[in-house]
Amino acid sequence: QSVLTQPPSASGTPGQRVTISCSGSSSNIGSNYVHWYQQLSGTAPKLLIYRNNQRPSGVPDRFSGSKSGTSASLAISGLRSEDEANYYCAAWDDSLGGPVFGGGTKLTVL
Amino acid sequence: QITLKESGPTLVKPTQTLTLTCTFSGFSLSTSGVGVGWIRQPPGKALEWLALIYWDDNKRYSPSLKSRLTITKDTSKNQVVLTMTNMDPVDTATYYCAHLYGSGTYYYYYYMDVWGKGTTVTVSS
């Protein structure tokens, strides 16, 4: 069982806006940055959002991140078929002394 | 451009020791603000952090696997090696190494920004 909690699935139609939640505790999300990764089928994870809401170069501004208290969210606007993937949140955990991941959310574009 | 590539055996027997090598380019592990991490992903399951090593040779291990893991770096070869002892079928997974980017000794600020493609390891007799 993952330290960070994500819904196992999410879905939307092209053009819609979807959000994926990530819930943690005071030892991880509550006191550290949250990062998001996109994993397309059969490929390695790719950094999507770092330090709560920063986008690496090349990531479309359709992707945005936010954090409040011990929870975080990833929002995807203008949903496209190529956004169909698994999405993972991650954060440093002070108690474990390392990073922890969410269980992943499989996004389906209907 | 930062790249990382994992290498090692694709099949190991139960109780054996697994040795994986991450060979990287585009950065030096002797530069402040840099590290390399190992992460694994069992088939159809979530990502799991294993170990981290930083530019200053600081090391972190997943508490649940700490007794079985050793991470080392060879700065001259641009390599990081992970060993995992007493392998079991539940350790079957794709193993990734990733570049860590952060700031000095504020280890909680680091994040994995570039990942290797991963190497699949099966544990079976």
PDB file of C-alpha atoms in Angstrom:
ATOM      1  CA  GLN A   1       0.000   0.000   0.000  1.00  0.00           C
ATOM      2  CA  SER A   2       1.408   3.353  -1.068  1.00  0.00           C
ATOM      3  CA  VAL A   3       2.127   6.142   1.409  1.00  0.00           C
ATOM      4  CA  LEU A   4       0.402   8.708  -0.806  1.00  0.00           C
ATOM      5  CA  THR A   5      -3.204   8.031  -1.806  1.00  0.00           C
ATOM      6  CA  GLN A   6      -4.482   8.554  -5.326  1.00  0.00           C
ATOM      7  CA  PRO A   7      -7.731   7.449  -6.968  1.00  0.00           C
ATOM      8  CA  PRO A   8      -6.989   4.354  -9.066  1.00  0.00           C
ATOM      9  CA  SER A   9      -8.752   5.725 -12.119  1.00  0.00           C
ATOM     10  CA  ALA A  10     -10.017   8.896 -13.749  1.00  0.00           C
ATOM     11  CA  SER A  11     -11.575   9.648 -17.100  1.00  0.00           C
ATOM     12  CA  GLY A  12     -12.708  12.447 -19.351  1.00  0.00           C
ATOM     13  CA  THR A  13     -13.619  13.278 -22.903  1.00  0.00           C
ATOM     14  CA  PRO A  14     -11.423  15.249 -25.300  1.00  0.00           C
ATOM     15  CA  GLY A  15     -11.354  18.926 -24.418  1.00  0.00           C
ATOM     16  CA  GLN A  16     -12.514  18.380 -20.845  1.00  0.00           C
ATOM     17  CA  ARG A  17     -10.668  19.330 -17.681  1.00  0.00           C
ATOM     18  CA  VAL A  18      -9.816  16.563 -15.240  1.00  0.00           C
ATOM     19  CA  THR A  19      -8.154  16.623 -11.859  1.00  0.00           C
ATOM     20  CA  ILE A  20      -6.262  13.910 -10.035  1.00  0.00           C
ATOM     21  CA  SER A  21      -5.878  14.116  -6.283  1.00  0.00           C
ATOM     22  CA  CYS A  22      -3.019  12.985  -4.059  1.00  0.00           C
ATOM     23  CA  SER A  23      -3.444  12.748  -0.306  1.00  0.00           C
ATOM     24  CA  GLY A  24      -0.651  12.434   2.222  1.00  0.00           C
ATOM     25  CA  SER A  25       0.286  13.506   5.717  1.00  0.00           C
ATOM     26  CA  SER A  26       2.206  16.123   7.640  1.00  0.00           C
ATOM     27  CA  SER A  27       5.465  14.201   7.198  1.00  0.00           C
ATOM     28  CA  ASN A  28       5.331  14.272   3.415  1.00  0.00           C
ATOM     29  CA  ILE A  29       2.983  16.546   1.455  1.00  0.00           C
ATOM     30  CA  GLY A  30       2.305  18.694   4.489  1.00  0.00           C
ATOM     31  CA  SER A  31       5.943  19.760   4.791  1.00  0.00           C
ATOM     32  CA  ASN A  32       7.572  19.101   1.421  1.00  0.00           C
ATOM     33  CA  TYR A  33       7.180  19.681  -2.287  1.00  0.00           C
ATOM     34  CA  VAL A  34       4.968  17.493  -4.471  1.00  0.00           C
ATOM     35  CA  HIS A  35       6.033  16.251  -7.881  1.00  0.00           C
ATOM     36  CA  TRP A  36       3.997  14.563 -10.615  1.00  0.00           C
ATOM     37  CA  TYR A  37       5.036  11.983 -13.174  1.00  0.00           C
ATOM     38  CA  GLN A  38       3.335  10.759 -16.337  1.00  0.00           C
ATOM     39  CA  GLN A  39       3.914   7.171 -17.429  1.00  0.00           C
ATOM     40  CA  LEU A  40       2.702   6.229 -20.872  1.00  0.00           C
ATOM     41  CA  SER A  41       2.099   2.546 -21.482  1.00  0.00           C
ATOM     42  CA  GLY A  42       5.328   0.589 -21.607  1.00  0.00           C
ATOM     43  CA  THR A  43       7.590   3.577 -21.002  1.00  0.00           C
ATOM     44  CA  ALA A  44       9.519   5.112 -18.135  1.00  0.00           C
ATOM     45  CA  PRO A  45       7.978   7.823 -15.964  1.00  0.00           C
ATOM     46  CA  LYS A  46       8.407  11.391 -17.175  1.00  0.00           C
ATOM     47  CA  LEU A  47       8.515  14.441 -14.912  1.00  0.00           C
ATOM     48  CA  LEU A  48       5.370  16.490 -15.450  1.00  0.00           C
ATOM     49  CA  ILE A  49       5.264  18.912 -12.500  1.00  0.00           C
ATOM     50  CA  TYR A  50       7.955  19.625  -9.909  1.00  0.00           C
ATOM     51  CA  ARG A  51       7.912  21.571  -6.654  1.00  0.00           C
ATOM     52  CA  ASN A  52       4.107  21.672  -6.492  1.00  0.00           C
ATOM     53  CA  ASN A  53       3.386  23.735  -9.583  1.00  0.00           C
ATOM     54  CA  GLN A  54       6.453  24.117 -11.798  1.00  0.00           C
ATOM     55  CA  ARG A  55       6.468  22.740 -15.329  1.00  0.00           C
ATOM     56  CA  PRO A  56       9.691  21.459 -16.899  1.00  0.00           C
ATOM     57  CA  SER A  57      10.569  22.820 -20.281  1.00  0.00           C
ATOM     58  CA  GLY A  58       8.465  21.149 -22.963  1.00  0.00           C
ATOM     59  CA  VAL A  59       5.484  20.272 -20.769  1.00  0.00           C
ATOM     60  CA  PRO A  60       2.348  21.984 -22.104  1.00  0.00           C
ATOM     61  CA  ASP A  61       0.629  24.551 -19.900  1.00  0.00           C
ATOM     62  CA  ARG A  62      -2.476  22.357 -20.053  1.00  0.00           C
ATOM     63  CA  PHE A  63      -0.882  20.584 -17.092  1.00  0.00           C
ATOM     64  CA  SER A  64      -0.888  22.339 -13.735  1.00  0.00           C
ATOM     65  CA  GLY A  65      -0.275  21.380 -10.131  1.00  0.00           C
ATOM     66  CA  SER A  66      -1.391  22.717  -6.790  1.00  0.00           C
ATOM     67  CA  LYS A  67      -0.999  21.879  -3.123  1.00  0.00           C
ATOM     68  CA  SER A  68      -2.991  22.675  -0.015  1.00  0.00           C
ATOM     69  CA  GLY A  69      -2.169  21.305   3.401  1.00  0.00           C
ATOM     70  CA  THR A  70      -1.582  17.567   3.131  1.00  0.00           C
ATOM     71  CA  SER A  71      -3.148  17.183  -0.310  1.00  0.00           C
ATOM     72  CA  ALA A  72      -2.159  18.006  -3.864  1.00  0.00           C
ATOM     73  CA  SER A  73      -3.841  17.971  -7.249  1.00  0.00           C
ATOM     74  CA  LEU A  74      -2.862  17.644 -10.857  1.00  0.00           C
ATOM     75  CA  ALA A  75      -5.151  19.322 -13.361  1.00  0.00           C
ATOM     76  CA  ILE A  76      -5.221  18.606 -17.060  1.00  0.00           C
ATOM     77  CA  SER A  77      -7.219  20.973 -19.233  1.00  0.00           C
ATOM     78  CA  GLY A  78      -8.105  20.550 -22.896  1.00  0.00           C
ATOM     79  CA  LEU A  79      -7.802  16.779 -22.517  1.00  0.00           C
ATOM     80  CA  ARG A  80      -6.240  14.993 -25.481  1.00  0.00           C
ATOM     81  CA  SER A  81      -6.062  11.324 -26.422  1.00  0.00           C
ATOM     82  CA  GLU A  82      -2.289  11.327 -25.897  1.00  0.00           C
ATOM     83  CA  ASP A  83      -2.823  12.214 -22.235  1.00  0.00           C
ATOM     84  CA  GLU A  84      -4.045   8.676 -21.614  1.00  0.00           C
ATOM     85  CA  ALA A  85      -1.466   7.359 -19.141  1.00  0.00           C
ATOM     86  CA  ASN A  86      -0.762   6.558 -15.521  1.00  0.00           C
ATOM     87  CA  TYR A  87      -0.034   9.541 -13.295  1.00  0.00           C
ATOM     88  CA  TYR A  88       1.966   9.350 -10.073  1.00  0.00           C
ATOM     89  CA  CYS A  89       2.468  11.907  -7.328  1.00  0.00           C
ATOM     90  CA  ALA A  90       5.596  11.906  -5.192  1.00  0.00           C
ATOM     91  CA  ALA A  91       6.948  13.775  -2.190  1.00  0.00           C
ATOM     92  CA  TRP A  92       9.798  13.553   0.282  1.00  0.00           C
ATOM     93  CA  ASP A  93       8.809  11.893   3.536  1.00  0.00           C
ATOM     94  CA  ASP A  94      10.604  13.205   6.613  1.00  0.00           C
ATOM     95  CA  SER A  95       9.796  10.079   8.646  1.00  0.00           C
ATOM     96  CA  LEU A  96      11.137   7.657   6.032  1.00  0.00           C
ATOM     97  CA  GLY A  97      14.032   9.865   4.982  1.00  0.00           C
ATOM     98  CA  GLY A  98      13.300   9.467   1.292  1.00  0.00           C
ATOM     99  CA  PRO A  99      10.726   9.968  -1.429  1.00  0.00           C
ATOM    100  CA  VAL A 100       7.348   8.272  -1.448  1.00  0.00           C
ATOM    101  CA  PHE A 101       4.987   7.725  -4.348  1.00  0.00           C
ATOM    102  CA  GLY A 102       1.263   7.500  -4.778  1.00  0.00           C
ATOM    103  CA  GLY A 103      -0.351   4.319  -6.062  1.00  0.00           C
ATOM    104  CA  GLY A 104      -0.938   5.881  -9.458  1.00  0.00           C
ATOM    105  CA  THR A 105      -4.043   7.003 -11.329  1.00  0.00           C
ATOM    106  CA  LYS A 106      -4.909   5.551 -14.699  1.00  0.00           C
ATOM    107  CA  LEU A 107      -6.376   8.270 -16.859  1.00  0.00           C
ATOM    108  CA  THR A 108      -8.660   7.160 -19.673  1.00  0.00           C
ATOM    109  CA  VAL A 109      -9.667   9.523 -22.456  1.00  0.00           C
ATOM    110  CA  LEU A 110     -13.102   8.417 -23.581  1.00  0.00           C
TER     111      LEU A 110
ATOM    112  CA  GLN B   1      21.568  16.407 -22.369  1.00  0.00           C
ATOM    113  CA  ILE B   2      21.223  14.033 -19.425  1.00  0.00           C
ATOM    114  CA  THR B   3      20.792  10.341 -20.166  1.00  0.00           C
ATOM    115  CA  LEU B   4      20.822   7.270 -17.941  1.00  0.00           C
ATOM    116  CA  LYS B   5      20.863   3.598 -18.832  1.00  0.00           C
ATOM    117  CA  GLU B   6      20.307   0.631 -16.562  1.00  0.00           C
ATOM    118  CA  SER B   7      22.063  -2.679 -17.107  1.00  0.00           C
ATOM    119  CA  GLY B   8      22.185  -6.011 -15.355  1.00  0.00           C
ATOM    120  CA  PRO B   9      20.830  -9.559 -15.479  1.00  0.00           C
ATOM    121  CA  THR B  10      17.318 -10.131 -16.734  1.00  0.00           C
ATOM    122  CA  LEU B  11      16.912 -13.335 -14.719  1.00  0.00           C
ATOM    123  CA  VAL B  12      18.141 -14.175 -11.229  1.00  0.00           C
ATOM    124  CA  LYS B  13      17.431 -17.133  -9.004  1.00  0.00           C
ATOM    125  CA  PRO B  14      15.865 -16.861  -5.551  1.00  0.00           C
ATOM    126  CA  THR B  15      18.425 -16.120  -2.803  1.00  0.00           C
ATOM    127  CA  GLN B  16      20.922 -14.732  -5.324  1.00  0.00           C
ATOM    128  CA  THR B  17      22.308 -11.202  -5.225  1.00  0.00           C
ATOM    129  CA  LEU B  18      21.236  -8.748  -7.924  1.00  0.00           C
ATOM    130  CA  THR B  19      23.745  -6.184  -9.181  1.00  0.00           C
ATOM    131  CA  LEU B  20      22.464  -3.353 -11.360  1.00  0.00           C
ATOM    132  CA  THR B  21      24.521  -0.620 -12.972  1.00  0.00           C
ATOM    133  CA  CYS B  22      23.314   2.818 -13.971  1.00  0.00           C
ATOM    134  CA  THR B  23      25.580   4.427 -16.559  1.00  0.00           C
ATOM    135  CA  PHE B  24      24.919   8.093 -17.124  1.00  0.00           C
ATOM    136  CA  SER B  25      26.073  11.054 -19.164  1.00  0.00           C
ATOM    137  CA  GLY B  26      25.446  14.776 -19.191  1.00  0.00           C
ATOM    138  CA  PHE B  27      26.292  15.399 -15.540  1.00  0.00           C
ATOM    139  CA  SER B  28      28.900  14.625 -12.918  1.00  0.00           C
ATOM    140  CA  LEU B  29      28.100  13.030  -9.589  1.00  0.00           C
ATOM    141  CA  SER B  30      30.776  15.154  -7.981  1.00  0.00           C
ATOM    142  CA  THR B  31      28.818  18.339  -8.675  1.00  0.00           C
ATOM    143  CA  SER B  32      26.778  19.843  -5.853  1.00  0.00           C
ATOM    144  CA  GLY B  33      23.018  19.532  -6.341  1.00  0.00           C
ATOM    145  CA  VAL B  34      23.101  16.203  -8.124  1.00  0.00           C
ATOM    146  CA  GLY B  35      22.203  12.640  -7.221  1.00  0.00           C
ATOM    147  CA  VAL B  36      21.044   9.312  -8.639  1.00  0.00           C
ATOM    148  CA  GLY B  37      18.156   7.232  -7.398  1.00  0.00           C
ATOM    149  CA  TRP B  38      16.903   3.705  -7.986  1.00  0.00           C
ATOM    150  CA  ILE B  39      13.188   3.014  -8.251  1.00  0.00           C
ATOM    151  CA  ARG B  40      11.376  -0.188  -9.140  1.00  0.00           C
ATOM    152  CA  GLN B  41       7.956  -1.071 -10.480  1.00  0.00           C
ATOM    153  CA  PRO B  42       6.496  -4.591 -10.212  1.00  0.00           C
ATOM    154  CA  PRO B  43       4.322  -5.585 -13.173  1.00  0.00           C
ATOM    155  CA  GLY B  44       1.057  -3.645 -13.083  1.00  0.00           C
ATOM    156  CA  LYS B  45       1.941  -1.947  -9.797  1.00  0.00           C
ATOM    157  CA  ALA B  46       3.113   1.394  -8.496  1.00  0.00           C
ATOM    158  CA  LEU B  47       6.574   2.926  -8.302  1.00  0.00           C
ATOM    159  CA  GLU B  48       8.681   2.146  -5.238  1.00  0.00           C
ATOM    160  CA  TRP B  49      11.773   4.049  -4.177  1.00  0.00           C
ATOM    161  CA  LEU B  50      14.790   1.883  -3.329  1.00  0.00           C
ATOM    162  CA  ALA B  51      17.913   3.978  -2.771  1.00  0.00           C
ATOM    163  CA  LEU B  52      19.487   7.381  -3.408  1.00  0.00           C
ATOM    164  CA  ILE B  53      23.079   8.563  -3.573  1.00  0.00           C
ATOM    165  CA  TYR B  54      24.115  12.204  -3.668  1.00  0.00           C
ATOM    166  CA  TRP B  55      27.088  14.178  -4.920  1.00  0.00           C
ATOM    167  CA  ASP B  56      28.557  14.251  -1.401  1.00  0.00           C
ATOM    168  CA  ASP B  57      28.200  10.432  -1.071  1.00  0.00           C
ATOM    169  CA  ASN B  58      25.245  10.778   1.277  1.00  0.00           C
ATOM    170  CA  LYS B  59      23.077   7.681   0.873  1.00  0.00           C
ATOM    171  CA  ARG B  60      19.453   6.957   1.655  1.00  0.00           C
ATOM    172  CA  TYR B  61      17.690   3.599   1.634  1.00  0.00           C
ATOM    173  CA  SER B  62      14.067   2.549   1.731  1.00  0.00           C
ATOM    174  CA  PRO B  63      13.563   1.470   5.356  1.00  0.00           C
ATOM    175  CA  SER B  64      11.715  -1.681   4.310  1.00  0.00           C
ATOM    176  CA  LEU B  65      14.616  -2.858   2.124  1.00  0.00           C
ATOM    177  CA  LYS B  66      17.583  -1.247   3.827  1.00  0.00           C
ATOM    178  CA  SER B  67      19.121  -4.487   5.091  1.00  0.00           C
ATOM    179  CA  ARG B  68      19.300  -5.862   1.531  1.00  0.00           C
ATOM    180  CA  LEU B  69      20.495  -2.813  -0.415  1.00  0.00           C
ATOM    181  CA  THR B  70      23.835  -1.178  -1.099  1.00  0.00           C
ATOM    182  CA  ILE B  71      24.311   1.799  -3.399  1.00  0.00           C
ATOM    183  CA  THR B  72      27.711   3.070  -4.535  1.00  0.00           C
ATOM    184  CA  LYS B  73      29.037   5.513  -7.086  1.00  0.00           C
ATOM    185  CA  ASP B  74      32.082   5.569  -9.334  1.00  0.00           C
ATOM    186  CA  THR B  75      32.486   9.179 -10.354  1.00  0.00           C
ATOM    187  CA  SER B  76      35.312   8.438 -12.797  1.00  0.00           C
ATOM    188  CA  LYS B  77      33.172   5.952 -14.701  1.00  0.00           C
ATOM    189  CA  ASN B  78      29.921   7.912 -14.415  1.00  0.00           C
ATOM    190  CA  GLN B  79      28.228   4.903 -12.873  1.00  0.00           C
ATOM    191  CA  VAL B  80      26.053   4.075  -9.895  1.00  0.00           C
ATOM    192  CA  VAL B  81      25.725   0.474  -8.750  1.00  0.00           C
ATOM    193  CA  LEU B  82      22.878  -1.008  -6.736  1.00  0.00           C
ATOM    194  CA  THR B  83      23.129  -4.432  -5.130  1.00  0.00           C
ATOM    195  CA  MET B  84      20.180  -6.243  -3.635  1.00  0.00           C
ATOM    196  CA  THR B  85      20.756  -9.439  -1.694  1.00  0.00           C
ATOM    197  CA  ASN B  86      18.542 -12.457  -1.119  1.00  0.00           C
ATOM    198  CA  MET B  87      16.341 -11.967  -4.156  1.00  0.00           C
ATOM    199  CA  ASP B  88      12.792 -13.330  -4.065  1.00  0.00           C
ATOM    200  CA  PRO B  89      10.109 -13.718  -6.755  1.00  0.00           C
ATOM    201  CA  VAL B  90       8.305 -10.677  -5.270  1.00  0.00           C
ATOM    202  CA  ASP B  91      11.328  -8.616  -6.355  1.00  0.00           C
ATOM    203  CA  THR B  92      10.405  -9.211  -9.989  1.00  0.00           C
ATOM    204  CA  ALA B  93      10.066  -5.724 -11.446  1.00  0.00           C
ATOM    205  CA  THR B  94      11.340  -3.114 -13.848  1.00  0.00           C
ATOM    206  CA  TYR B  95      14.196  -1.265 -12.176  1.00  0.00           C
ATOM    207  CA  TYR B  96      14.806   2.381 -13.071  1.00  0.00           C
ATOM    208  CA  CYS B  97      17.599   4.768 -12.244  1.00  0.00           C
ATOM    209  CA  ALA B  98      16.935   8.495 -12.295  1.00  0.00           C
ATOM    210  CA  HIS B  99      18.849  11.765 -12.074  1.00  0.00           C
ATOM    211  CA  LEU B 100      18.166  13.753  -8.952  1.00  0.00           C
ATOM    212  CA  TYR B 101      18.218  17.519  -9.093  1.00  0.00           C
ATOM    213  CA  GLY B 102      18.255  19.682  -6.014  1.00  0.00           C
ATOM    214  CA  SER B 103      20.219  22.037  -3.856  1.00  0.00           C
ATOM    215  CA  GLY B 104      23.239  21.279  -1.714  1.00  0.00           C
ATOM    216  CA  THR B 105      22.502  19.226   1.374  1.00  0.00           C
ATOM    217  CA  TYR B 106      18.793  20.022   1.412  1.00  0.00           C
ATOM    218  CA  TYR B 107      18.015  16.451   0.389  1.00  0.00           C
ATOM    219  CA  TYR B 108      14.270  16.887   0.740  1.00  0.00           C
ATOM    220  CA  TYR B 109      14.361  19.424  -2.093  1.00  0.00           C
ATOM    221  CA  TYR B 110      15.685  16.952  -4.625  1.00  0.00           C
ATOM    222  CA  TYR B 111      13.430  15.431  -7.281  1.00  0.00           C
ATOM    223  CA  MET B 112      13.857  12.910 -10.091  1.00  0.00           C
ATOM    224  CA  ASP B 113      13.846  14.861 -13.307  1.00  0.00           C
ATOM    225  CA  VAL B 114      15.294  12.442 -15.860  1.00  0.00           C
ATOM    226  CA  TRP B 115      14.752   8.684 -15.869  1.00  0.00           C
ATOM    227  CA  GLY B 116      16.401   5.804 -17.649  1.00  0.00           C
ATOM    228  CA  LYS B 117      14.290   3.448 -19.732  1.00  0.00           C
ATOM    229  CA  GLY B 118      14.458   0.745 -17.092  1.00  0.00           C
ATOM    230  CA  THR B 119      15.594  -2.855 -17.028  1.00  0.00           C
ATOM    231  CA  THR B 120      13.322  -5.790 -16.325  1.00  0.00           C
ATOM    232  CA  VAL B 121      14.443  -8.317 -13.738  1.00  0.00           C
ATOM    233  CA  THR B 122      12.664 -11.622 -13.206  1.00  0.00           C
ATOM    234  CA  VAL B 123      13.318 -13.715 -10.116  1.00  0.00           C
ATOM    235  CA  SER B 124      12.641 -17.366 -10.750  1.00  0.00           C
ATOM    236  CA  SER B 125      14.259 -20.719 -10.247  1.00  0.00           C
TER     237      SER B 125
END
